[in-house]
Coordinates of C-alpha atoms in Angstrom, one line a residue:
X41 CA -20.2 -37.5 -37.5
X42 CA -21.1 -41.1 -37.6
X43 CA -22.9 -42.3 -34.4
X44 CA -21.6 -45.4 -32.7
X45 CA -23.8 -48.3 -31.9
X46 CA -23.8 -47.5 -28.2
X47 CA -25.1 -44.0 -28.9
X48 CA -27.8 -45.2 -31.3
X49 CA -28.9 -47.8 -28.8
X50 CA -28.9 -45.3 -25.9
X51 CA -31.0 -42.9 -28.0
X52 CA -33.4 -45.7 -28.9
X53 CA -33.9 -46.7 -25.3
X54 CA -34.4 -43.1 -24.2
X55 CA -37.0 -42.5 -27.0
X56 CA -38.7 -45.8 -26.0
X57 CA -39.0 -44.6 -22.4
X58 CA -40.4 -41.3 -23.5
X59 CA -42.9 -43.0 -25.7
X60 CA -44.0 -45.3 -22.9
X61 CA -44.3 -42.3 -20.5
X62 CA -46.3 -40.4 -23.1
X63 CA -48.5 -43.4 -23.7
X64 CA -49.2 -43.6 -20.0
X65 CA -50.0 -39.9 -19.8
X66 CA -52.3 -40.2 -22.9
X67 CA -54.0 -43.2 -21.3
X68 CA -54.5 -41.3 -18.0
X69 CA -55.8 -38.3 -19.9
X70 CA -58.2 -40.5 -21.8
X71 CA -59.3 -42.2 -18.6
X72 CA -59.9 -38.8 -16.9
X73 CA -61.7 -37.6 -19.9
X74 CA -63.9 -40.6 -19.9
X75 CA -64.6 -40.2 -16.2
X76 CA -65.3 -36.5 -16.6
X77 CA -67.5 -37.1 -19.6
X78 CA -69.4 -39.8 -17.6
X79 CA -69.8 -37.5 -14.6
X80 CA -70.9 -34.7 -16.9
X81 CA -73.6 -37.0 -18.4
X82 CA -74.7 -38.1 -15.0
X83 CA -74.9 -34.5 -13.8
X84 CA -76.8 -33.5 -16.9
X85 CA -79.2 -36.4 -16.3
X86 CA -79.8 -35.4 -12.7
X87 CA -80.4 -31.8 -13.6
X88 CA -82.7 -32.8 -16.4
X89 CA -84.6 -35.2 -14.1
X90 CA -85.0 -32.6 -11.4
X91 CA -86.1 -30.0 -13.9
X92 CA -88.6 -32.6 -15.3
X93 CA -89.8 -33.3 -11.8
X94 CA -90.3 -29.5 -11.1
X95 CA -92.0 -29.1 -14.5
X96 CA -94.5 -31.9 -13.7
X97 CA -95.1 -30.5 -10.2
X98 CA -95.9 -27.0 -11.4
X99 CA -97.4 -27.5 -14.8
X100 CA -100.8 -28.5 -13.3
X101 CA -100.9 -25.1 -11.6
X102 CA -99.4 -23.1 -14.5
X103 CA -101.9 -24.3 -17.1
X104 CA -104.9 -23.8 -14.9
X105 CA -106.0 -20.2 -14.3
X106 CA -107.8 -19.1 -11.2
X107 CA -111.3 -19.5 -12.7
X108 CA -110.7 -23.2 -12.9
X109 CA -110.7 -23.4 -9.1
X110 CA -114.3 -22.4 -8.2
X111 CA -114.3 -24.7 -5.2
X112 CA -111.2 -23.2 -3.8
X113 CA -112.1 -19.7 -4.8
X114 CA -115.3 -19.7 -2.7
X115 CA -113.5 -20.7 0.5
X116 CA -110.7 -18.2 -0.2
X117 CA -113.1 -15.4 -0.7
X118 CA -115.0 -16.3 2.6
X119 CA -111.6 -16.5 4.4
X120 CA -110.6 -13.1 3.1
X121 CA -113.9 -11.5 3.9
X122 CA -114.0 -12.7 7.5
X123 CA -110.3 -12.0 8.1
X124 CA -110.4 -8.4 6.7
X125 CA -113.6 -7.5 8.6
X126 CA -112.3 -8.8 11.9
X127 CA -108.9 -7.2 11.4
X128 CA -110.3 -3.7 11.1
X129 CA -112.6 -4.3 14.1
X130 CA -109.4 -5.4 16.0
X131 CA -107.6 -2.2 14.9
X132 CA -110.4 -0.2 16.6
X133 CA -109.8 -2.0 19.9
X134 CA -106.0 -1.7 19.4
X135 CA -106.3 2.0 19.0
X136 CA -108.5 2.5 22.1
X137 CA -106.4 0.1 24.3
X138 CA -103.3 2.4 23.8
X139 CA -105.0 4.9 26.2
X140 CA -105.6 2.5 29.1
X141 CA -103.4 -0.6 28.8
X142 CA -100.6 -1.0 31.4
X143 CA -97.5 -3.2 31.6
X144 CA -97.9 -6.7 32.8
X145 CA -97.1 -6.7 36.5
X146 CA -94.6 -9.1 38.2
X147 CA -93.5 -8.6 41.7
X148 CA -90.0 -9.4 42.9
X149 CA -91.5 -12.2 45.1
X150 CA -93.1 -13.8 42.1
X151 CA -89.8 -13.6 40.2
X152 CA -87.9 -15.5 43.0
X153 CA -87.2 -19.2 42.6
X154 CA -89.0 -20.8 45.6
X155 CA -89.0 -24.2 43.8
X156 CA -89.4 -26.0 40.5
X157 CA -92.4 -28.2 39.5
X158 CA -91.5 -30.6 36.6
X159 CA -94.6 -31.3 34.5
X160 CA -94.6 -34.2 32.1
X161 CA -97.7 -35.0 30.0
X162 CA -97.9 -38.6 28.6
X163 CA -100.1 -40.7 26.4
X164 CA -99.6 -44.5 25.9
X165 CA -95.9 -44.3 26.4
X166 CA -95.5 -46.2 29.7
X167 CA -91.9 -47.4 29.3
X168 CA -90.7 -44.1 27.8
X169 CA -92.2 -41.9 30.5
X170 CA -91.0 -44.3 33.2
X171 CA -87.4 -44.1 32.0
X172 CA -87.8 -40.3 31.8
X173 CA -89.0 -39.9 35.3
X174 CA -86.5 -42.4 36.8
X175 CA -83.6 -40.5 35.1
X176 CA -85.1 -37.1 36.1
X177 CA -85.6 -38.0 39.7
X178 CA -82.1 -39.4 40.1
X179 CA -80.7 -36.1 38.8
X180 CA -83.0 -34.0 40.9
X181 CA -81.9 -35.9 44.1
X182 CA -78.3 -34.6 43.6
X183 CA -78.5 -31.3 41.7
X184 CA -79.4 -27.9 43.3
X185 CA -80.2 -29.3 46.7
X186 CA -81.4 -25.9 48.0
X187 CA -84.2 -25.7 45.4
X188 CA -87.4 -27.5 46.2
X189 CA -88.6 -29.9 43.5
X190 CA -91.6 -32.0 42.5
X191 CA -92.5 -34.1 39.5
X192 CA -96.1 -34.1 38.1
X193 CA -97.1 -36.6 35.5
X194 CA -100.3 -35.8 33.6
X195 CA -101.6 -39.2 32.3
X196 CA -103.5 -38.1 29.2
X197 CA -106.0 -40.9 29.0
X198 CA -103.4 -43.7 28.5
X199 CA -104.7 -47.2 27.9
X200 CA -101.4 -49.0 28.7
X201 CA -99.8 -49.7 32.1
X202 CA -98.6 -46.1 32.7
X203 CA -100.3 -45.8 36.1
X204 CA -98.7 -49.0 37.4
X205 CA -95.2 -48.1 36.0
X206 CA -95.2 -44.6 37.5
X207 CA -96.5 -45.6 40.9
X208 CA -93.8 -48.3 41.2
X209 CA -91.0 -45.6 41.1
X210 CA -89.2 -45.0 44.4
X211 CA -87.7 -41.6 44.8
X212 CA -87.0 -39.0 47.5
X213 CA -88.5 -36.4 45.1
X214 CA -92.2 -36.0 45.3
X215 CA -93.9 -37.7 42.3
X216 CA -97.6 -37.0 41.7
X217 CA -99.7 -38.6 39.0
X218 CA -102.8 -36.8 37.5
X219 CA -105.0 -39.3 35.7
X220 CA -107.4 -38.0 33.0
X221 CA -110.2 -40.2 31.7
X222 CA -109.4 -39.2 28.1
X223 CA -106.8 -37.4 26.0
X224 CA -107.5 -33.7 26.3
X225 CA -104.5 -32.6 24.2
X226 CA -101.1 -31.4 25.0
X227 CA -102.0 -27.8 25.9
X228 CA -104.8 -28.7 28.3
X229 CA -102.7 -31.4 30.0
X230 CA -99.9 -28.8 30.6
X231 CA -102.4 -26.3 32.0
X232 CA -103.9 -28.8 34.4
X233 CA -100.4 -29.7 35.6
X234 CA -99.6 -26.0 36.2
X235 CA -102.7 -25.6 38.3
X236 CA -101.7 -28.5 40.5
X237 CA -98.1 -27.3 40.8
X238 CA -96.7 -25.9 44.1
X239 CA -93.9 -23.6 43.1
X240 CA -93.2 -20.3 41.3
X241 CA -91.3 -22.0 38.4
X242 CA -92.3 -24.9 36.2
X243 CA -90.2 -27.0 33.9
X244 CA -92.1 -28.5 31.0
X245 CA -90.7 -31.8 29.8
X246 CA -92.0 -34.1 27.1
X247 CA -92.3 -37.8 28.0
X248 CA -89.7 -38.7 25.3
X249 CA -87.0 -36.5 26.9
X250 CA -84.0 -37.8 28.9
X251 CA -82.2 -35.1 31.0
X252 CA -78.5 -35.2 31.5
X253 CA -76.5 -34.3 34.6
X254 CA -76.2 -30.6 35.3
X255 CA -79.1 -29.8 33.1
X256 CA -81.0 -28.2 36.0
X257 CA -78.1 -26.6 37.8
X258 CA -77.0 -24.8 34.6
X259 CA -80.4 -23.3 34.2
X260 CA -80.9 -22.4 37.9
X261 CA -77.5 -20.7 38.0
X262 CA -78.3 -18.6 34.9
X263 CA -81.8 -17.8 36.2
X264 CA -80.6 -16.8 39.6
X265 CA -77.9 -14.5 38.1
X266 CA -80.6 -12.7 36.1
X267 CA -82.9 -12.4 39.2
X268 CA -79.9 -11.0 41.2
X269 CA -79.4 -8.4 38.4
X270 CA -83.1 -7.4 38.7
X271 CA -83.8 -8.7 35.2
X272 CA -87.2 -10.3 34.7
X273 CA -87.7 -13.1 32.2
X274 CA -90.4 -15.5 31.0
X275 CA -88.5 -18.7 30.2
X276 CA -85.2 -20.5 29.8
X277 CA -84.6 -23.3 27.3
X278 CA -82.3 -26.2 27.5
X279 CA -80.2 -27.3 24.6
X280 CA -81.8 -30.3 22.8
X281 CA -80.0 -33.2 21.1
X282 CA -81.4 -36.2 19.3
X283 CA -80.8 -39.8 20.6
X284 CA -79.6 -40.8 17.1
X285 CA -76.4 -38.7 16.6
X286 CA -76.3 -39.6 12.9
X287 CA -79.7 -38.0 12.4
X288 CA -79.8 -34.6 10.8
X289 CA -80.3 -32.0 13.6
X290 CA -83.6 -30.3 13.4
X291 CA -83.9 -28.6 16.8
X292 CA -81.6 -27.1 19.4
X293 CA -83.8 -25.1 21.8
X294 CA -82.6 -21.8 20.4
X295 CA -85.6 -20.7 18.3
X296 CA -86.4 -17.9 15.9
X297 CA -89.3 -16.8 13.6
X298 CA -89.3 -15.1 10.2
X299 CA -91.9 -13.9 7.7
X300 CA -92.6 -16.1 4.7
X301 CA -95.0 -14.8 2.0
X302 CA -97.4 -13.3 4.5
X303 CA -97.1 -16.2 7.0
X304 CA -94.9 -16.5 10.0
X305 CA -92.6 -19.5 10.1
X306 CA -90.6 -20.8 13.0
X307 CA -87.3 -22.7 13.3
X308 CA -84.3 -23.7 15.4
X309 CA -80.8 -22.5 15.0
X310 CA -78.7 -25.7 14.6
X311 CA -75.3 -24.3 13.7
X312 CA -73.1 -25.3 16.6
X313 CA -71.0 -22.2 16.4
X314 CA -74.1 -20.1 17.4
X315 CA -74.9 -22.4 20.3
X316 CA -71.9 -21.8 22.6
X317 CA -73.1 -19.1 24.9
X318 CA -76.4 -18.2 26.7
X319 CA -78.5 -15.9 24.4
X320 CA -82.0 -14.8 23.8
X321 CA -84.5 -17.2 22.2
X322 CA -87.8 -16.4 20.5
X323 CA -89.8 -18.8 22.6
X324 CA -89.1 -21.5 25.2
X325 CA -90.2 -24.8 23.9
X326 CA -93.0 -26.7 25.7
X327 CA -90.9 -29.8 26.1
X328 CA -87.6 -28.7 27.6
X329 CA -87.9 -25.3 29.3
X330 CA -88.1 -23.5 32.7
X331 CA -91.0 -21.0 32.9
X332 CA -92.1 -18.4 35.4
X333 CA -95.5 -19.8 36.5
X334 CA -97.0 -16.3 37.2
X335 CA -96.3 -15.0 33.8
X336 CA -97.5 -18.3 32.2
X337 CA -100.8 -17.9 34.0
X338 CA -101.1 -14.2 33.3
X339 CA -100.8 -15.0 29.6
X340 CA -103.7 -17.4 30.0
X341 CA -101.7 -20.7 29.9
X342 CA -101.3 -22.6 26.7
X343 CA -104.2 -21.9 24.3
X344 CA -106.0 -25.3 23.9
X345 CA -108.9 -23.7 21.9
X346 CA -107.1 -22.5 18.8
X347 CA -103.9 -24.7 18.8
X348 CA -105.2 -28.2 18.5
X349 CA -104.2 -30.9 19.0
X350 CA -100.6 -29.7 19.4
X351 CA -97.8 -27.3 18.2
X352 CA -97.3 -23.5 18.4
X353 CA -99.0 -23.0 21.7
X354 CA -95.5 -22.5 23.2
X355 CA -94.6 -20.2 20.3
X356 CA -97.6 -18.1 20.9
X357 CA -96.9 -17.7 24.6
X358 CA -93.2 -16.9 24.1
X359 CA -94.0 -14.3 21.5
X360 CA -96.6 -12.6 23.6
X361 CA -94.2 -12.6 26.6
X362 CA -91.6 -10.8 24.4
X363 CA -94.3 -8.3 23.3
X364 CA -95.0 -7.6 27.0
X365 CA -91.3 -7.1 27.8
X366 CA -90.4 -10.5 29.3
X367 CA -87.6 -12.1 27.3
X368 CA -86.7 -15.8 27.1
X369 CA -83.2 -17.3 27.0
X370 CA -81.3 -20.3 25.7
X371 CA -78.7 -21.9 28.0
X372 CA -76.6 -24.3 25.9
X373 CA -74.9 -25.9 29.0
X374 CA -78.2 -27.5 30.0
X375 CA -78.5 -30.6 27.8
X376 CA -81.5 -32.8 27.2
X377 CA -81.9 -35.7 24.8
X378 CA -85.0 -36.1 22.6
X379 CA -86.8 -38.9 20.8
X380 CA -88.1 -36.5 18.1
X381 CA -91.9 -36.7 17.6
X382 CA -92.2 -40.1 19.2
X383 CA -95.5 -39.2 20.8
X384 CA -96.9 -37.6 17.7
X385 CA -96.3 -40.8 15.7
X386 CA -99.5 -42.2 17.1
X387 CA -101.6 -39.4 15.4
X388 CA -103.6 -40.5 12.4
X389 CA -102.8 -37.3 10.5
X390 CA -99.3 -36.2 9.5
X391 CA -97.9 -34.1 12.4
X392 CA -96.6 -31.5 9.9
X393 CA -100.2 -30.7 8.9
X394 CA -101.0 -29.6 12.5
X395 CA -97.7 -27.7 12.7
X396 CA -98.3 -25.6 9.5
X397 CA -102.0 -25.2 10.2
X398 CA -101.2 -23.8 13.7
X399 CA -98.5 -21.5 12.2
X400 CA -101.3 -20.0 10.1
X401 CA -103.3 -19.6 13.3
X402 CA -100.3 -18.0 15.0
X403 CA -99.9 -15.6 12.0
X404 CA -103.6 -14.5 12.1
X405 CA -103.5 -14.0 15.9
X406 CA -100.2 -12.0 16.1
X407 CA -99.9 -10.0 12.9
X408 CA -101.0 -6.5 14.0
X409 CA -99.2 -4.1 11.6
X410 CA -101.1 -3.1 8.5
X411 CA -98.1 -3.8 6.2
X412 CA -97.7 -7.4 7.3
X413 CA -101.5 -7.9 7.1
X414 CA -101.5 -6.7 3.5
X415 CA -98.8 -9.2 2.6
X416 CA -100.8 -12.0 4.3
X417 CA -104.1 -11.3 2.4
X418 CA -102.2 -10.9 -0.9
X419 CA -99.8 -13.9 -0.8
X420 CA -101.7 -16.5 1.2
X421 CA -104.6 -16.8 -1.2
X422 CA -102.1 -17.3 -4.0
X423 CA -100.4 -20.1 -2.0
X424 CA -103.8 -21.7 -1.3
X425 CA -104.7 -21.7 -5.0
X426 CA -101.5 -23.3 -6.3
X427 CA -100.8 -25.6 -3.3
X428 CA -103.4 -28.0 -1.8
X429 CA -101.5 -28.2 1.5
X430 CA -102.0 -24.5 2.1
X431 CA -105.6 -24.7 1.1
X432 CA -106.1 -27.5 3.7
X433 CA -104.5 -25.2 6.3
X434 CA -107.0 -22.6 5.3
X435 CA -109.9 -25.0 5.7
X436 CA -108.6 -26.1 9.2
X437 CA -108.4 -22.5 10.4
X438 CA -111.5 -21.1 8.8
X439 CA -114.0 -22.2 11.5
X440 CA -111.9 -20.8 14.3
X441 CA -111.1 -17.4 12.9
X442 CA -113.6 -15.6 15.2
X443 CA -112.0 -17.3 18.2
X444 CA -108.5 -16.3 17.0
X445 CA -109.5 -12.7 16.8
X446 CA -111.2 -12.9 20.2
X447 CA -107.9 -14.0 21.8
X448 CA -106.1 -11.3 19.7
X449 CA -108.3 -8.6 21.3
X450 CA -107.8 -10.1 24.8
X451 CA -104.0 -9.8 24.4
X452 CA -104.5 -6.0 24.3
X453 CA -105.1 -6.1 28.1
X454 CA -101.4 -5.3 28.7
X455 CA -99.1 -2.8 27.0
X456 CA -96.9 -4.0 24.2
X457 CA -93.2 -3.2 24.7
X458 CA -92.1 -4.6 21.3
X459 CA -94.1 -4.5 18.1
X460 CA -94.7 -7.4 15.7
X461 CA -92.7 -5.9 12.9
X462 CA -89.5 -6.1 14.9
X463 CA -90.1 -9.5 16.6
X464 CA -91.1 -11.3 13.4
X465 CA -87.5 -11.1 12.1
X466 CA -86.1 -12.4 15.4
X467 CA -82.5 -12.9 14.3
X468 CA -82.3 -9.2 13.3
X469 CA -84.1 -8.2 16.4
X470 CA -81.6 -10.1 18.6
X471 CA -78.6 -8.5 16.8
X472 CA -80.1 -5.0 17.3
X473 CA -81.0 -5.5 20.9
X474 CA -77.8 -7.0 22.4
X475 CA -78.7 -5.6 25.9
X476 CA -80.7 -8.8 26.5

């Protein structure tokens, strides 16, 4: 049947539209293919570049056998010889102490909250510490009126106008200033403040912290509830936030530790879903925590001999308190704002060097089980050989190993309620011991 002109024209138009639609689809597919191919090439380049970076980082270690490190090997052998010898001497003391050691005593009177002494060490941060004290005193004047309070600022040899700034603050809360002729370090400054404090409980606060309303009442209410239940504790941590909300969160106040190739590492849980309710924490941080002063002093205060110039002295105390049966807690409703590491920026050495060096010190002091000790003497020498940072930590710790083991033996004075093998994987320990 012969088609009419109208039918032919209509078919032509329909085909033309289909062709145009197909052309658009083909063009889109080609565009997507080009974008996908371009992305694939970029991804391949990134992966190749990263692999190339890793290759360059590790090839200097992989092509050099151990015998090409005579300088390192000498120090590593000395480190191992001293550590192994002192460890077995310690084990003799550990065995004998099991017959006469007793639990750390704490009377109900010493557990009561008769007041809180706020201790703030500072060094050349006049404006920052002044802002901190002003904000703190204004909150303390309102919150928990039945609790006695005082503020103690330990001026750690500051050369700026810290003295003038602090003495000009007007407050109904007692503010005392301890002036030191030189910087004695964080731990020693805290210990001096504790000696001068009047009350059973101390709240340690960094000079770069700004408390928020209800930070104290939240902690006091939680602490009083624990005391009323007859539960004894060492410390309670506030929740920490950074001033810069866009900055990646690195600390929260809820801490944990974990084993890492024979060394103990520490960290903060920063997932907000795990920071909703009060819960146990591995150690109360030395910049935003309430501590029982009697336990603090029974534990010897912050160790300023082996943890210098800063970092891990709070970890050591909190861990030891757990071993003696005194838990620490994290109260997320108590908020405090932190200028992260603003004080440590004045140090000439990278603060992370002191942190990891002192984590090695902590590991040596607190690893007691033979299995963990074997892992340490096996893995750490390897890390020291292939990585210069770990070797520098070894050099920093080597002269004080005898002092570390001396304090390790002294810690046997009281009976351990929890062993290192369970506490070192703290997250698993917390899950298993939900009675806390």
